[in-house]
PDB file of C-alpha atoms in Angstrom:
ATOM      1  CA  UNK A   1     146.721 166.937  55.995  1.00 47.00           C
ATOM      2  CA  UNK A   2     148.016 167.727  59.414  1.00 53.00           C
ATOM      3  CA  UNK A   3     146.619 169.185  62.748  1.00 58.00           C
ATOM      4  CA  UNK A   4     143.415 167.752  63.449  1.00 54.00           C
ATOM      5  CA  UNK A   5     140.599 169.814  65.080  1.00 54.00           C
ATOM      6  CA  UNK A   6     139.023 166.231  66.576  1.00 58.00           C
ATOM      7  CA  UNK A   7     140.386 163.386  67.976  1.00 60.00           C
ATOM      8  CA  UNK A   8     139.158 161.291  64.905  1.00 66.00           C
ATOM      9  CA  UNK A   9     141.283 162.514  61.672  1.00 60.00           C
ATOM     10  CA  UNK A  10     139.159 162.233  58.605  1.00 61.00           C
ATOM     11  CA  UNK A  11     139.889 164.832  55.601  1.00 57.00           C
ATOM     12  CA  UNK A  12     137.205 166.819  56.696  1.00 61.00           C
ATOM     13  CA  UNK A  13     138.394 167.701  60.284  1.00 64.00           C
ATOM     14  CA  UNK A  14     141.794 168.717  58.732  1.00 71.00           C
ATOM     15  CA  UNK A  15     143.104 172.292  59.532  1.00 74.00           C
ATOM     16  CA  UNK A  16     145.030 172.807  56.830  1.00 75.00           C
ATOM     17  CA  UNK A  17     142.125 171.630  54.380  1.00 74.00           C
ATOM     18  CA  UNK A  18     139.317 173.491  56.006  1.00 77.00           C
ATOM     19  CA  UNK A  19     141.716 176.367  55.579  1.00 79.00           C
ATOM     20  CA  UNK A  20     143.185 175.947  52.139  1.00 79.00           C
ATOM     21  CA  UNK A  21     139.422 174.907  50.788  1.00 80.00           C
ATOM     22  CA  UNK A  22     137.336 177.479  52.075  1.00 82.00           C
ATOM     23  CA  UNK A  23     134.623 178.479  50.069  1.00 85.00           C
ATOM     24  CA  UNK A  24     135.295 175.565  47.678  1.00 84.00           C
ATOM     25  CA  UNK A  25     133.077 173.376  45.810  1.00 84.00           C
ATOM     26  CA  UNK A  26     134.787 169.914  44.595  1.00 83.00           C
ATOM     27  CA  UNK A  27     134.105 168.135  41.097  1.00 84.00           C
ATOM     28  CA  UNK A  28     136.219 164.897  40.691  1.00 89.00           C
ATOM     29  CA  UNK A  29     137.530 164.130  36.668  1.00 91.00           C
ATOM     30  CA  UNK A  30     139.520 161.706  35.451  1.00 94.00           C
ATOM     31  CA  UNK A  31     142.581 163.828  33.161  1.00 95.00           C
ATOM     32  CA  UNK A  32     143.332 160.266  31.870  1.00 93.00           C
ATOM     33  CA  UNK A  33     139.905 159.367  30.215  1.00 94.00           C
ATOM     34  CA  UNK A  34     137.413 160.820  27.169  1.00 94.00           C
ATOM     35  CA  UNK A  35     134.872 161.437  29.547  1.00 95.00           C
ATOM     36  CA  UNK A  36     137.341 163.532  32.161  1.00 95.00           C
ATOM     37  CA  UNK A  37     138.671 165.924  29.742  1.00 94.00           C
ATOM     38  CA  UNK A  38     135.479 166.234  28.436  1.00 95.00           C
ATOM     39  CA  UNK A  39     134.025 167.144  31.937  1.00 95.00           C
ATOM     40  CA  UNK A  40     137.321 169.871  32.483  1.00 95.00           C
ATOM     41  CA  UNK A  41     136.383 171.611  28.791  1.00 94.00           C
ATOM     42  CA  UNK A  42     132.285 171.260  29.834  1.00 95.00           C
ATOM     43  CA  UNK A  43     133.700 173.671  32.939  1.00 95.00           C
ATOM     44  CA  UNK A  44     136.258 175.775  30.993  1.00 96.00           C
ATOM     45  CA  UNK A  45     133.539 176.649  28.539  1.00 94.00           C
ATOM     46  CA  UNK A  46     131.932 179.061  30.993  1.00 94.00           C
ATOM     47  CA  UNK A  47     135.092 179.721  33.328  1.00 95.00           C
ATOM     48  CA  UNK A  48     137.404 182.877  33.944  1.00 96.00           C
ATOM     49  CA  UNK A  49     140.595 180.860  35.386  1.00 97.00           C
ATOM     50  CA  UNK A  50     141.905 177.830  35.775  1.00 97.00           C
ATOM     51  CA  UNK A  51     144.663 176.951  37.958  1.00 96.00           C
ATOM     52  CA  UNK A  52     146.293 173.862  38.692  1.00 95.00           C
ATOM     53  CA  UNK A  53     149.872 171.810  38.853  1.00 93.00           C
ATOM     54  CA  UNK A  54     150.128 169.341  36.638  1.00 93.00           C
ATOM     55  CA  UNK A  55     153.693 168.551  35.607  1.00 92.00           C
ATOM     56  CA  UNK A  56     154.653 170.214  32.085  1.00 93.00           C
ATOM     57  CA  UNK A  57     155.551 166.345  31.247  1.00 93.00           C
ATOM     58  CA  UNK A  58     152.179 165.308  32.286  1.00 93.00           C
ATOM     59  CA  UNK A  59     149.904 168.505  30.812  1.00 94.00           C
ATOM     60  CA  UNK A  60     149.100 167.020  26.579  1.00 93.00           C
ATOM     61  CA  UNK A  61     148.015 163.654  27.614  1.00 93.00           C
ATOM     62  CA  UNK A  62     145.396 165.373  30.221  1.00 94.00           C
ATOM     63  CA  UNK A  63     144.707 168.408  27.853  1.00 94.00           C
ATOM     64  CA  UNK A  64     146.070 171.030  29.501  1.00 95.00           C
ATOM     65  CA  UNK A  65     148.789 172.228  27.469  1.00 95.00           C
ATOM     66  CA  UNK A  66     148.280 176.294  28.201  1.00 95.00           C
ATOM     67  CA  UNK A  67     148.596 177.051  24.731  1.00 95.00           C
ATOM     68  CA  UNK A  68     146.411 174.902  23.359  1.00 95.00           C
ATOM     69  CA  UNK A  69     143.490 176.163  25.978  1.00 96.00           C
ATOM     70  CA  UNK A  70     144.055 180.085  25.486  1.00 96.00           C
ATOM     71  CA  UNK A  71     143.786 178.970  21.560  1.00 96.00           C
ATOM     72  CA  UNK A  72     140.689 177.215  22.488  1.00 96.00           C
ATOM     73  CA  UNK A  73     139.233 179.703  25.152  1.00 97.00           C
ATOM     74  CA  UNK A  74     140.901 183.335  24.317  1.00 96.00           C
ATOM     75  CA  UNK A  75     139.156 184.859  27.533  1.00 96.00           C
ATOM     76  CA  UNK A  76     140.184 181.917  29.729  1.00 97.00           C
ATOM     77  CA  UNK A  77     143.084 182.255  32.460  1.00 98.00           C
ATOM     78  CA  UNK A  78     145.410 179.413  32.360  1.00 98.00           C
ATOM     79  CA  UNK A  79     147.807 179.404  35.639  1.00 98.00           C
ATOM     80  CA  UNK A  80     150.142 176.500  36.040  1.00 97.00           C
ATOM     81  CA  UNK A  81     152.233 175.994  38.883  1.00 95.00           C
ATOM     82  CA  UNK A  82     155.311 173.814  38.594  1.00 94.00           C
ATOM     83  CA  UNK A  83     158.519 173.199  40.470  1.00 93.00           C
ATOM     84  CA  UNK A  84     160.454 174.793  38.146  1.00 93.00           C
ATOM     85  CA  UNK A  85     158.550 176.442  35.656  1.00 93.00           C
ATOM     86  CA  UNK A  86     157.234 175.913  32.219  1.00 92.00           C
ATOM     87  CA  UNK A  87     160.335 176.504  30.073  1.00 89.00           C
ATOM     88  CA  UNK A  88     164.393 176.273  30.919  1.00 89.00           C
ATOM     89  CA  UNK A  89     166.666 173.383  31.464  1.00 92.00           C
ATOM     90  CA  UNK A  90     164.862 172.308  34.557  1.00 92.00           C
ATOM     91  CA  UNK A  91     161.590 172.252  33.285  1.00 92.00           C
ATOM     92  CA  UNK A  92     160.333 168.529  32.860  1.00 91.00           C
ATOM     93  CA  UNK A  93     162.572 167.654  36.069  1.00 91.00           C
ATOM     94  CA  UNK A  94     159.974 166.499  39.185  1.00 86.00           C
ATOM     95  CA  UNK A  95     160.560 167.608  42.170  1.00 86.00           C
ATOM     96  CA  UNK A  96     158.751 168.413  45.859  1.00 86.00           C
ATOM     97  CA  UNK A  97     158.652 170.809  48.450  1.00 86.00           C
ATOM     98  CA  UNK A  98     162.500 169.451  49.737  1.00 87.00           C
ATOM     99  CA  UNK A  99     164.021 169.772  46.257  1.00 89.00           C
ATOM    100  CA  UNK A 100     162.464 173.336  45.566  1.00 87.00           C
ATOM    101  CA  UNK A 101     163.690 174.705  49.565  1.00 87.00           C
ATOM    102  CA  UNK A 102     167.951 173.304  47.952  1.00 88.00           C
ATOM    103  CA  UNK A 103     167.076 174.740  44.275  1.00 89.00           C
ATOM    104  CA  UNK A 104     165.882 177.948  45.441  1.00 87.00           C
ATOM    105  CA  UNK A 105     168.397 178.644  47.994  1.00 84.00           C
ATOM    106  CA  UNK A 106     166.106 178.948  50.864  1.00 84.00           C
ATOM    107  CA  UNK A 107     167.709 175.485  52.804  1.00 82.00           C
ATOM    108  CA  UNK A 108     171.128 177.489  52.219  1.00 80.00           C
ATOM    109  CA  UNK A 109     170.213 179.888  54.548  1.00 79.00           C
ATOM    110  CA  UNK A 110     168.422 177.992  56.848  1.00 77.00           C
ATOM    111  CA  UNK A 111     168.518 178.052  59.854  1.00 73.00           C
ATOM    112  CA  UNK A 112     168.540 181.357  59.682  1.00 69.00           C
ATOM    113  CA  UNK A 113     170.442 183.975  62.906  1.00 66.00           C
ATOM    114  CA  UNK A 114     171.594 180.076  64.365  1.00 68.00           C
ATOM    115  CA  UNK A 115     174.227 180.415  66.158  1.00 71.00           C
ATOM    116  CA  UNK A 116     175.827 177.537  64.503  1.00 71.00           C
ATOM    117  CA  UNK A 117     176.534 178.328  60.908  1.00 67.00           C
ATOM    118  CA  UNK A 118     177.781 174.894  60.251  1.00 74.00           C
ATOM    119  CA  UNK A 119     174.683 173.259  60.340  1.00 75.00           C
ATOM    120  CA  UNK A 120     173.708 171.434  57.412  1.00 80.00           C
ATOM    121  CA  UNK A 121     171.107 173.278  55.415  1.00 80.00           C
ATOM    122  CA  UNK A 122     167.670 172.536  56.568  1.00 79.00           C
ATOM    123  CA  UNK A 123     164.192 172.906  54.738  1.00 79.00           C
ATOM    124  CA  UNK A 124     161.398 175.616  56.799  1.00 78.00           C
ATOM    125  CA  UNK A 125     158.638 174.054  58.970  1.00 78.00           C
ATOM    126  CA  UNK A 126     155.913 172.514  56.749  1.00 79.00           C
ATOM    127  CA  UNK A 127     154.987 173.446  53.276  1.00 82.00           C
ATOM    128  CA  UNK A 128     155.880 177.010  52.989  1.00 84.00           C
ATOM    129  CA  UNK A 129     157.468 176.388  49.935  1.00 86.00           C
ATOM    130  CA  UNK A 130     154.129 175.081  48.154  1.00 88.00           C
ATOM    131  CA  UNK A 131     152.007 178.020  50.168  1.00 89.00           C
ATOM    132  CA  UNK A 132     154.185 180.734  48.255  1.00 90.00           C
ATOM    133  CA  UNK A 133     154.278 179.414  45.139  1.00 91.00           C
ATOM    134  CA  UNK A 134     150.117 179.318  45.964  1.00 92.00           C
ATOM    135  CA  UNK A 135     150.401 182.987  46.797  1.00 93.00           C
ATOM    136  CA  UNK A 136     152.628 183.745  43.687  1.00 95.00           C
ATOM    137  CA  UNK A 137     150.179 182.266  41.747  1.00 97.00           C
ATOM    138  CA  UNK A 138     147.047 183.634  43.296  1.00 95.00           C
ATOM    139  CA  UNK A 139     148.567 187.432  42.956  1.00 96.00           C
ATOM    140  CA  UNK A 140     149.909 186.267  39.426  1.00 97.00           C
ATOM    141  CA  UNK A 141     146.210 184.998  38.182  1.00 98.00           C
ATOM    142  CA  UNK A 142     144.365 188.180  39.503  1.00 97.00           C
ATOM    143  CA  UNK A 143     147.274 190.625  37.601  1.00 98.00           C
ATOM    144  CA  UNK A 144     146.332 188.416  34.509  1.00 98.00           C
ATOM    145  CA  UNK A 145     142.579 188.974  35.870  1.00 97.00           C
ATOM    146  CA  UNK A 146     142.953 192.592  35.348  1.00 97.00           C
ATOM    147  CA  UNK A 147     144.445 192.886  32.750  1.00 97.00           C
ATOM    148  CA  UNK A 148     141.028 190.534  31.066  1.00 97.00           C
ATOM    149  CA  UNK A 149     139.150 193.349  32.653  1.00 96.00           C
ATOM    150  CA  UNK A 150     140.781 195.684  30.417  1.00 96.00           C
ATOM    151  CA  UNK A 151     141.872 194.187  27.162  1.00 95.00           C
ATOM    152  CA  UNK A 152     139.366 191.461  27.019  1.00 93.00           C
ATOM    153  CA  UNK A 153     141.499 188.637  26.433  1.00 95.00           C
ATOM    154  CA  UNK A 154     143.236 185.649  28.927  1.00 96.00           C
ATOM    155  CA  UNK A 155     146.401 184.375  29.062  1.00 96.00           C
ATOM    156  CA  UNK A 156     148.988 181.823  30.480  1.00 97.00           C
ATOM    157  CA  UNK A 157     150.491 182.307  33.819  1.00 98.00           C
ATOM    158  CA  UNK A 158     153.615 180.248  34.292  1.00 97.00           C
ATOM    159  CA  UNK A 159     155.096 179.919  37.782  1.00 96.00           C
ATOM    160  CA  UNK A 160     157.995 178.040  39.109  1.00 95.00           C
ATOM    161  CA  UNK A 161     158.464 177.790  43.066  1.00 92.00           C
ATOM    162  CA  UNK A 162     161.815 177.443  42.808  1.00 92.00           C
ATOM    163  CA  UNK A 163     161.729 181.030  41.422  1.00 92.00           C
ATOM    164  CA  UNK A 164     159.102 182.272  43.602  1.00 90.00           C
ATOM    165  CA  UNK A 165     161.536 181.275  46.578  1.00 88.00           C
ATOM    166  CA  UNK A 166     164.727 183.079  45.331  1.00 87.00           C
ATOM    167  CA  UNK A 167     163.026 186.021  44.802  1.00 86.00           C
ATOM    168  CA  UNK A 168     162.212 186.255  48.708  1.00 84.00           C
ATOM    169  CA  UNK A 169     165.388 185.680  49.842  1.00 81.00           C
ATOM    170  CA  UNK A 170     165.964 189.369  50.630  1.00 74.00           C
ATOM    171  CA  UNK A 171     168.902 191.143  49.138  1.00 75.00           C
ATOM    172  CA  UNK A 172     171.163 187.539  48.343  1.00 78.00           C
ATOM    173  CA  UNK A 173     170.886 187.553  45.311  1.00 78.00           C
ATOM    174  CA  UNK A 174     171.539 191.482  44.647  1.00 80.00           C
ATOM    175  CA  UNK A 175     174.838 191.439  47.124  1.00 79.00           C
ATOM    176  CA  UNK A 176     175.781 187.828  45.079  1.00 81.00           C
ATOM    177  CA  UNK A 177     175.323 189.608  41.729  1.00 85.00           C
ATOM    178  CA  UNK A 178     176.882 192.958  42.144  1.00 87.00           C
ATOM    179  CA  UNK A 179     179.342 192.335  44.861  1.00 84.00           C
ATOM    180  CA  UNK A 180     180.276 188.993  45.164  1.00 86.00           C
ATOM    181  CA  UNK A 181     179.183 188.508  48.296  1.00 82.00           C
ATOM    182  CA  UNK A 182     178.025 184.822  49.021  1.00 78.00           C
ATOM    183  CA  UNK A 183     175.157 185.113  52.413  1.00 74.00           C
ATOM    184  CA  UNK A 184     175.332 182.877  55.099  1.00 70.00           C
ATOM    185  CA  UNK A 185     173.704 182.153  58.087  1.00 69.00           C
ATOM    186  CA  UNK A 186     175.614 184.718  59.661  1.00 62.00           C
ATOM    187  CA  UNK A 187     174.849 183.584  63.342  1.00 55.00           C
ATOM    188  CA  UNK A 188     173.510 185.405  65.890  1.00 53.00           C
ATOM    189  CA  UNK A 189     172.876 189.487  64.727  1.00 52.00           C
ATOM    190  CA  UNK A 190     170.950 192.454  65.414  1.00 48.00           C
ATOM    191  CA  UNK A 191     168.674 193.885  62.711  1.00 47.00           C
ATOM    192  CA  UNK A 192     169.784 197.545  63.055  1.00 46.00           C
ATOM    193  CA  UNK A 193     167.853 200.483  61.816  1.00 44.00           C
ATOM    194  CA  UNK A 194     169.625 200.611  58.605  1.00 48.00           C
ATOM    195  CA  UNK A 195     167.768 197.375  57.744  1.00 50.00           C
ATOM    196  CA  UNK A 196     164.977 197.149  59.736  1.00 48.00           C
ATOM    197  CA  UNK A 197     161.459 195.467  58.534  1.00 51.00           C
ATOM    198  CA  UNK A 198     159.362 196.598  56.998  1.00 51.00           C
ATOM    199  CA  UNK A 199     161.412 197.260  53.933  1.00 53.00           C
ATOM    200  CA  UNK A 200     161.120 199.690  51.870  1.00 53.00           C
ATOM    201  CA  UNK A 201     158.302 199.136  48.672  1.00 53.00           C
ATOM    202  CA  UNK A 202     159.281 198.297  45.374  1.00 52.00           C
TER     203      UNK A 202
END
């Protein structure tokens, strides 16, 4: 939970969760039992997304294979977020925050303009990691939400932090690709004008 706002931590004086559950209203079912999945397809009946992270391994038993709920609700919008997606080699491996900052390449880089680029990778302050996949997600599901408006029909979202992550990393991956240049730390440098934030929009 982290950073209280009272001396006394309880869930509700959390930061993070105040933050993070804004707005929210909470409904507790058991994925496990009958009566759970009964509940989740009671709410999905009259819902417009659904987003949540149950591992692909994990998703049949508690019914939330994506498939199987667009075939079931055709309007519904089925987001899942994983470690490392739905579908690939990689895909039924667990993981957390730590294992998605080394897949991605983030830790690689980090810490970033130190002026010791030895250091031994290191993972970002807190949960960044799981806030971008979040934000993937959330910009992901409203695309998909759109496109409802539209065409009239849901879909499933699929994202994978680790692939959310590596596409942040700036321009690493393009200079890796087409030049064969590997990044590093690169130490202390000055961020010229030539590549000065903001960059330019894609």
């Amino acid at each position: 939970m982290g950073l209280f706002r009272t001396a006394k931590p309880t869930l509700k004086k959390a930061v993070y969760s105040s933050i993070l559950n804004a707005n929210k209203r909470g409904v507790v079912a058991d994925l496990t039992r009958d009566d759970g999945r009964a509940s989740l397809h009671n709410l999905l009946a009259s819902a417009d997304v659904l987003i949540h992270n149950v591992a692909p391994p994990e998703r049949a038993a508690r019914g939330l294979d994506s498939s199987v709920l667009c075939a079931a609700y055709p309007k519904l919008i089925v987001t899942s977020i994983s470690m490392f997606g739905d579908y690939g080699p990689y895909a039924n491996y667990r993981g957390y925050e730590l294992n998605a900052a080394h897949a991605s390449g983030w830790a690689f880089l980090s810490p970033g303009a130190s002026p010791h680029a030895d250091l031994p990778p290191l993972k970002c302050y807190g949960h960044q990691l799981d806030f971008q996949g979040g934000a993937h997600a959330a910009m992901a599901t409203l695309a998909a939400y759109l496109h409802r408006l539209k065409e009239g029909n849901g879909q499933a979202v699929d994202i994978s932090e680790q692939e959310c992550v590596a596409a942040m990393l700036e321009q690493n991956f393009v200079h890796y690709t087409y030049a064969g240049q590997q990044a590093s730390r690169l130490g202390q440098r000055i961020i010229t004008s030539a590549c000065a934030a903001p960059r330019t929009t894609y």
